[in-house]
Amino acid sequence: AFFGTTAYAAVHTLHANAYIGTAELRLIELTPRTDEGDALVELLVTLLSAILPASFVLSPAVGWLIDKRGVVQTLCVLQVLAVVSAALMFVPSAWAQVATFVVFSLYRAVLYSVLIALFVEHFGWSAWGRCFGFACLAFAVFNLLSYALVYVTLEYFDGKFLFANCVLAALIVATTPYIYLVHRGHRASRERARRVLTASNSALPSDKGGRQ
């Protein structure tokens, strides 16, 4: 469970951090090298800087989603937002990236809340902090891949992020089966609990009226 959960989280933190770190370069790719183009890049970067922190006002809604609908359904929401944001990064329009900003900001707001809930659920309150700490170390190492993607983009693709987008999108899609594994684990846990309850009820002595 630890390695699967850590791998899932590492991919998603890479997606989140790589986009934030390269947003300005991505906008430069999509705008002409003129005064107007530079002004547009500056405007959009400022807009992204405003949208990202504002999305965390949704944190109570994310908490409600985790509490009421469960971790699995929240992971499904996260995955949809991740795929949509990754797809929008392929759109070759600077203004269209405003939609990417919005979806990505929603994705990032859900991401860290659901990761903590996932580690607590898998490892319990007594151990989740230790496990999450080791996982964060793994995230940091895996996130070094973002530097490699930027280097390859600038050195071999003339600053065009098509290759990097394909790598990130492929990694995001590859994490989808993990959600099914979590769902299957939940179903197996419920089945075990049902069997234990049934066995406990069967072991209870019956009174004369046949009631337990």
Short mmCIF file of N, CA and C in Angstrom, two decimals, residues 45-150:
data_model
loop_
_atom_site.label_atom_id
_atom_site.label_comp_id
_atom_site.label_asym_id
_atom_site.label_seq_id
_atom_site.Cartn_x
_atom_site.Cartn_y
_atom_site.Cartn_z
N VAL A 45 0.40 35.72 -16.23
CA VAL A 45 1.13 35.22 -15.05
C VAL A 45 0.55 35.84 -13.79
N THR A 46 0.22 37.12 -13.83
CA THR A 46 -0.41 37.77 -12.69
C THR A 46 -1.77 37.15 -12.38
N LEU A 47 -2.51 36.83 -13.44
CA LEU A 47 -3.82 36.20 -13.26
C LEU A 47 -3.68 34.83 -12.61
N LEU A 48 -2.72 34.05 -13.07
CA LEU A 48 -2.47 32.73 -12.48
C LEU A 48 -2.08 32.88 -11.01
N SER A 49 -1.25 33.87 -10.70
CA SER A 49 -0.82 34.10 -9.32
C SER A 49 -1.99 34.46 -8.42
N ALA A 50 -3.04 35.04 -8.99
CA ALA A 50 -4.23 35.38 -8.21
C ALA A 50 -5.17 34.19 -8.07
N ILE A 51 -5.29 33.40 -9.14
CA ILE A 51 -6.24 32.28 -9.14
C ILE A 51 -5.76 31.15 -8.24
N LEU A 52 -4.47 30.84 -8.25
CA LEU A 52 -3.95 29.69 -7.50
C LEU A 52 -4.29 29.76 -6.00
N PRO A 53 -3.93 30.84 -5.30
CA PRO A 53 -4.27 30.87 -3.87
C PRO A 53 -5.76 31.01 -3.60
N ALA A 54 -6.49 31.64 -4.53
CA ALA A 54 -7.93 31.84 -4.33
C ALA A 54 -8.67 30.51 -4.33
N SER A 55 -8.12 29.52 -5.03
CA SER A 55 -8.83 28.23 -5.13
C SER A 55 -8.95 27.54 -3.78
N PHE A 56 -8.10 27.89 -2.82
CA PHE A 56 -8.13 27.21 -1.53
C PHE A 56 -9.32 27.63 -0.67
N VAL A 57 -10.10 28.60 -1.13
CA VAL A 57 -11.36 28.89 -0.42
C VAL A 57 -12.31 27.70 -0.57
N LEU A 58 -12.00 26.82 -1.50
CA LEU A 58 -12.83 25.62 -1.70
C LEU A 58 -12.45 24.49 -0.75
N SER A 59 -11.46 24.71 0.10
CA SER A 59 -11.02 23.65 1.01
C SER A 59 -12.15 23.06 1.84
N PRO A 60 -13.07 23.89 2.41
CA PRO A 60 -14.19 23.28 3.14
C PRO A 60 -15.05 22.36 2.27
N ALA A 61 -15.23 22.74 1.00
CA ALA A 61 -16.01 21.90 0.09
C ALA A 61 -15.28 20.58 -0.18
N VAL A 62 -13.96 20.65 -0.30
CA VAL A 62 -13.18 19.43 -0.50
C VAL A 62 -13.29 18.53 0.73
N GLY A 63 -13.21 19.14 1.92
CA GLY A 63 -13.38 18.36 3.15
C GLY A 63 -14.74 17.69 3.22
N TRP A 64 -15.78 18.44 2.83
CA TRP A 64 -17.13 17.86 2.80
C TRP A 64 -17.19 16.69 1.82
N LEU A 65 -16.56 16.84 0.65
CA LEU A 65 -16.57 15.78 -0.35
C LEU A 65 -15.91 14.52 0.19
N ILE A 66 -14.78 14.68 0.88
CA ILE A 66 -14.09 13.52 1.43
C ILE A 66 -14.93 12.87 2.52
N ASP A 67 -15.53 13.68 3.40
CA ASP A 67 -16.31 13.13 4.51
C ASP A 67 -17.60 12.46 4.04
N LYS A 68 -18.28 13.09 3.09
CA LYS A 68 -19.61 12.60 2.69
C LYS A 68 -19.56 11.57 1.57
N ARG A 69 -18.64 11.73 0.63
CA ARG A 69 -18.60 10.83 -0.52
C ARG A 69 -17.46 9.82 -0.45
N GLY A 70 -16.50 10.07 0.43
CA GLY A 70 -15.43 9.10 0.62
C GLY A 70 -14.19 9.40 -0.22
N VAL A 71 -13.11 8.73 0.13
CA VAL A 71 -11.84 8.96 -0.54
C VAL A 71 -11.88 8.52 -2.00
N VAL A 72 -12.53 7.41 -2.29
CA VAL A 72 -12.52 6.88 -3.66
C VAL A 72 -13.19 7.87 -4.62
N GLN A 73 -14.37 8.36 -4.26
CA GLN A 73 -15.05 9.30 -5.16
C GLN A 73 -14.28 10.62 -5.26
N THR A 74 -13.61 11.03 -4.18
CA THR A 74 -12.79 12.23 -4.26
C THR A 74 -11.60 12.00 -5.17
N LEU A 75 -11.02 10.81 -5.13
CA LEU A 75 -9.93 10.48 -6.05
C LEU A 75 -10.41 10.52 -7.51
N CYS A 76 -11.64 10.10 -7.74
CA CYS A 76 -12.20 10.17 -9.10
C CYS A 76 -12.31 11.62 -9.56
N VAL A 77 -12.78 12.50 -8.66
CA VAL A 77 -12.85 13.93 -8.99
C VAL A 77 -11.46 14.48 -9.29
N LEU A 78 -10.50 14.11 -8.45
CA LEU A 78 -9.12 14.55 -8.66
C LEU A 78 -8.59 14.09 -10.00
N GLN A 79 -8.87 12.84 -10.35
CA GLN A 79 -8.35 12.29 -11.60
C GLN A 79 -8.96 13.00 -12.81
N VAL A 80 -10.25 13.29 -12.74
CA VAL A 80 -10.89 14.01 -13.84
C VAL A 80 -10.27 15.40 -14.01
N LEU A 81 -10.08 16.11 -12.90
CA LEU A 81 -9.47 17.43 -12.97
C LEU A 81 -8.05 17.35 -13.51
N ALA A 82 -7.32 16.32 -13.11
CA ALA A 82 -5.94 16.15 -13.59
C ALA A 82 -5.91 15.92 -15.10
N VAL A 83 -6.78 15.04 -15.58
CA VAL A 83 -6.81 14.73 -17.02
C VAL A 83 -7.24 15.95 -17.82
N VAL A 84 -8.27 16.66 -17.34
CA VAL A 84 -8.74 17.84 -18.06
C VAL A 84 -7.67 18.92 -18.10
N SER A 85 -7.01 19.16 -16.96
CA SER A 85 -5.96 20.19 -16.94
C SER A 85 -4.80 19.79 -17.85
N ALA A 86 -4.45 18.50 -17.86
CA ALA A 86 -3.37 18.04 -18.74
C ALA A 86 -3.76 18.20 -20.21
N ALA A 87 -5.03 17.94 -20.54
CA ALA A 87 -5.50 18.10 -21.91
C ALA A 87 -5.50 19.56 -22.35
N LEU A 88 -5.90 20.45 -21.44
CA LEU A 88 -5.95 21.88 -21.77
C LEU A 88 -4.56 22.45 -22.03
N MET A 89 -3.54 21.84 -21.46
CA MET A 89 -2.17 22.32 -21.70
C MET A 89 -1.74 22.16 -23.15
N PHE A 90 -2.44 21.30 -23.89
CA PHE A 90 -2.11 21.09 -25.31
C PHE A 90 -2.72 22.17 -26.21
N VAL A 91 -3.67 22.95 -25.67
CA VAL A 91 -4.35 23.96 -26.49
C VAL A 91 -3.36 25.08 -26.83
N PRO A 92 -3.11 25.35 -28.11
CA PRO A 92 -2.08 26.33 -28.50
C PRO A 92 -2.59 27.77 -28.52
N SER A 93 -3.13 28.20 -27.40
CA SER A 93 -3.65 29.57 -27.30
C SER A 93 -3.35 30.11 -25.91
N ALA A 94 -2.75 31.30 -25.86
CA ALA A 94 -2.42 31.89 -24.55
C ALA A 94 -3.68 32.18 -23.75
N TRP A 95 -4.70 32.77 -24.40
CA TRP A 95 -5.92 33.11 -23.67
C TRP A 95 -6.66 31.86 -23.22
N ALA A 96 -6.58 30.78 -24.00
CA ALA A 96 -7.24 29.53 -23.60
C ALA A 96 -6.62 28.97 -22.33
N GLN A 97 -5.39 29.38 -22.02
CA GLN A 97 -4.75 28.87 -20.81
C GLN A 97 -5.40 29.40 -19.54
N VAL A 98 -6.24 30.40 -19.66
CA VAL A 98 -7.00 30.85 -18.49
C VAL A 98 -7.88 29.69 -17.98
N ALA A 99 -8.44 28.93 -18.91
CA ALA A 99 -9.23 27.75 -18.52
C ALA A 99 -8.33 26.73 -17.82
N THR A 100 -7.10 26.59 -18.31
CA THR A 100 -6.15 25.70 -17.65
C THR A 100 -5.87 26.17 -16.23
N PHE A 101 -5.70 27.48 -16.07
CA PHE A 101 -5.45 28.03 -14.73
C PHE A 101 -6.57 27.64 -13.77
N VAL A 102 -7.81 27.78 -14.21
CA VAL A 102 -8.96 27.53 -13.33
C VAL A 102 -9.03 26.05 -12.97
N VAL A 103 -8.97 25.18 -13.99
CA VAL A 103 -9.09 23.74 -13.73
C VAL A 103 -7.89 23.25 -12.90
N PHE A 104 -6.70 23.72 -13.26
CA PHE A 104 -5.51 23.31 -12.52
C PHE A 104 -5.58 23.77 -11.07
N SER A 105 -6.07 24.96 -10.82
CA SER A 105 -6.18 25.46 -9.45
C SER A 105 -7.17 24.63 -8.64
N LEU A 106 -8.28 24.24 -9.26
CA LEU A 106 -9.23 23.35 -8.59
C LEU A 106 -8.57 22.00 -8.28
N TYR A 107 -7.85 21.49 -9.24
CA TYR A 107 -7.13 20.22 -9.08
C TYR A 107 -6.15 20.29 -7.90
N ARG A 108 -5.40 21.38 -7.84
CA ARG A 108 -4.40 21.52 -6.78
C ARG A 108 -5.06 21.67 -5.42
N ALA A 109 -6.22 22.32 -5.37
CA ALA A 109 -6.94 22.46 -4.10
C ALA A 109 -7.41 21.11 -3.58
N VAL A 110 -7.82 20.22 -4.48
CA VAL A 110 -8.28 18.89 -4.08
C VAL A 110 -7.09 17.99 -3.74
N LEU A 111 -5.99 18.15 -4.47
CA LEU A 111 -4.86 17.22 -4.41
C LEU A 111 -4.35 17.00 -2.99
N TYR A 112 -3.94 18.05 -2.33
CA TYR A 112 -3.24 17.87 -1.05
C TYR A 112 -4.18 17.40 0.05
N SER A 113 -5.44 17.82 -0.01
CA SER A 113 -6.41 17.34 0.99
C SER A 113 -6.65 15.85 0.84
N VAL A 114 -6.82 15.38 -0.38
CA VAL A 114 -7.13 13.97 -0.57
C VAL A 114 -5.90 13.10 -0.33
N LEU A 115 -4.71 13.62 -0.58
CA LEU A 115 -3.51 12.83 -0.29
C LEU A 115 -3.36 12.59 1.20
N ILE A 116 -3.61 13.62 2.01
CA ILE A 116 -3.53 13.44 3.46
C ILE A 116 -4.60 12.45 3.92
N ALA A 117 -5.82 12.59 3.40
CA ALA A 117 -6.90 11.66 3.76
C ALA A 117 -6.53 10.23 3.37
N LEU A 118 -5.88 10.09 2.23
CA LEU A 118 -5.49 8.76 1.74
C LEU A 118 -4.47 8.12 2.67
N PHE A 119 -3.47 8.89 3.08
CA PHE A 119 -2.45 8.33 3.97
C PHE A 119 -3.03 8.03 5.35
N VAL A 120 -3.91 8.88 5.86
CA VAL A 120 -4.54 8.61 7.15
C VAL A 120 -5.36 7.33 7.07
N GLU A 121 -6.11 7.19 5.99
CA GLU A 121 -6.97 6.01 5.84
C GLU A 121 -6.15 4.73 5.75
N HIS A 122 -5.04 4.77 4.98
CA HIS A 122 -4.24 3.57 4.79
C HIS A 122 -3.41 3.19 6.01
N PHE A 123 -2.87 4.19 6.71
CA PHE A 123 -1.87 3.91 7.74
C PHE A 123 -2.29 4.30 9.14
N GLY A 124 -3.47 4.93 9.29
CA GLY A 124 -3.97 5.28 10.61
C GLY A 124 -3.33 6.54 11.16
N TRP A 125 -3.99 7.12 12.17
CA TRP A 125 -3.52 8.38 12.74
C TRP A 125 -2.15 8.23 13.40
N SER A 126 -1.86 7.05 13.91
CA SER A 126 -0.60 6.87 14.66
C SER A 126 0.62 6.79 13.74
N ALA A 127 0.42 6.42 12.48
CA ALA A 127 1.57 6.20 11.59
C ALA A 127 1.57 7.05 10.34
N TRP A 128 0.46 7.78 10.07
CA TRP A 128 0.37 8.46 8.78
C TRP A 128 1.42 9.55 8.64
N GLY A 129 1.75 10.23 9.75
CA GLY A 129 2.74 11.31 9.67
C GLY A 129 4.10 10.79 9.26
N ARG A 130 4.52 9.68 9.86
CA ARG A 130 5.80 9.08 9.52
C ARG A 130 5.81 8.60 8.07
N CYS A 131 4.73 7.95 7.66
CA CYS A 131 4.65 7.46 6.29
C CYS A 131 4.61 8.61 5.29
N PHE A 132 3.85 9.65 5.63
CA PHE A 132 3.75 10.80 4.72
C PHE A 132 5.09 11.53 4.63
N GLY A 133 5.84 11.56 5.73
CA GLY A 133 7.15 12.18 5.70
C GLY A 133 8.10 11.47 4.75
N PHE A 134 8.14 10.14 4.82
CA PHE A 134 8.97 9.38 3.88
C PHE A 134 8.47 9.55 2.45
N ALA A 135 7.15 9.61 2.30
CA ALA A 135 6.58 9.80 0.96
C ALA A 135 6.99 11.15 0.39
N CYS A 136 7.00 12.19 1.23
CA CYS A 136 7.40 13.52 0.75
C CYS A 136 8.85 13.52 0.27
N LEU A 137 9.69 12.74 0.92
CA LEU A 137 11.07 12.60 0.45
C LEU A 137 11.09 11.98 -0.94
N ALA A 138 10.25 10.97 -1.15
CA ALA A 138 10.15 10.34 -2.47
C ALA A 138 9.61 11.33 -3.50
N PHE A 139 8.63 12.17 -3.09
CA PHE A 139 8.09 13.18 -4.00
C PHE A 139 9.21 14.11 -4.46
N ALA A 140 10.04 14.54 -3.50
CA ALA A 140 11.10 15.49 -3.82
C ALA A 140 12.08 14.91 -4.84
N VAL A 141 12.42 13.65 -4.66
CA VAL A 141 13.34 13.00 -5.60
C VAL A 141 12.68 12.85 -6.97
N PHE A 142 11.44 12.38 -6.99
CA PHE A 142 10.75 12.16 -8.26
C PHE A 142 10.51 13.48 -8.99
N ASN A 143 10.28 14.54 -8.22
CA ASN A 143 10.01 15.83 -8.84
C ASN A 143 11.22 16.44 -9.53
N LEU A 144 12.40 15.86 -9.33
CA LEU A 144 13.57 16.30 -10.08
C LEU A 144 13.39 16.06 -11.57
N LEU A 145 12.45 15.16 -11.90
CA LEU A 145 12.14 14.91 -13.30
C LEU A 145 11.68 16.18 -14.01
N SER A 146 11.07 17.10 -13.27
CA SER A 146 10.59 18.33 -13.89
C SER A 146 11.75 19.13 -14.48
N TYR A 147 12.92 19.11 -13.81
CA TYR A 147 14.09 19.81 -14.34
C TYR A 147 14.57 19.17 -15.64
N ALA A 148 14.51 17.84 -15.68
CA ALA A 148 14.90 17.14 -16.90
C ALA A 148 13.96 17.48 -18.05
N LEU A 149 12.66 17.58 -17.75
CA LEU A 149 11.69 17.91 -18.79
C LEU A 149 11.92 19.33 -19.33
N VAL A 150 12.23 20.26 -18.43
CA VAL A 150 12.50 21.63 -18.88
C VAL A 150 13.77 21.67 -19.72
#
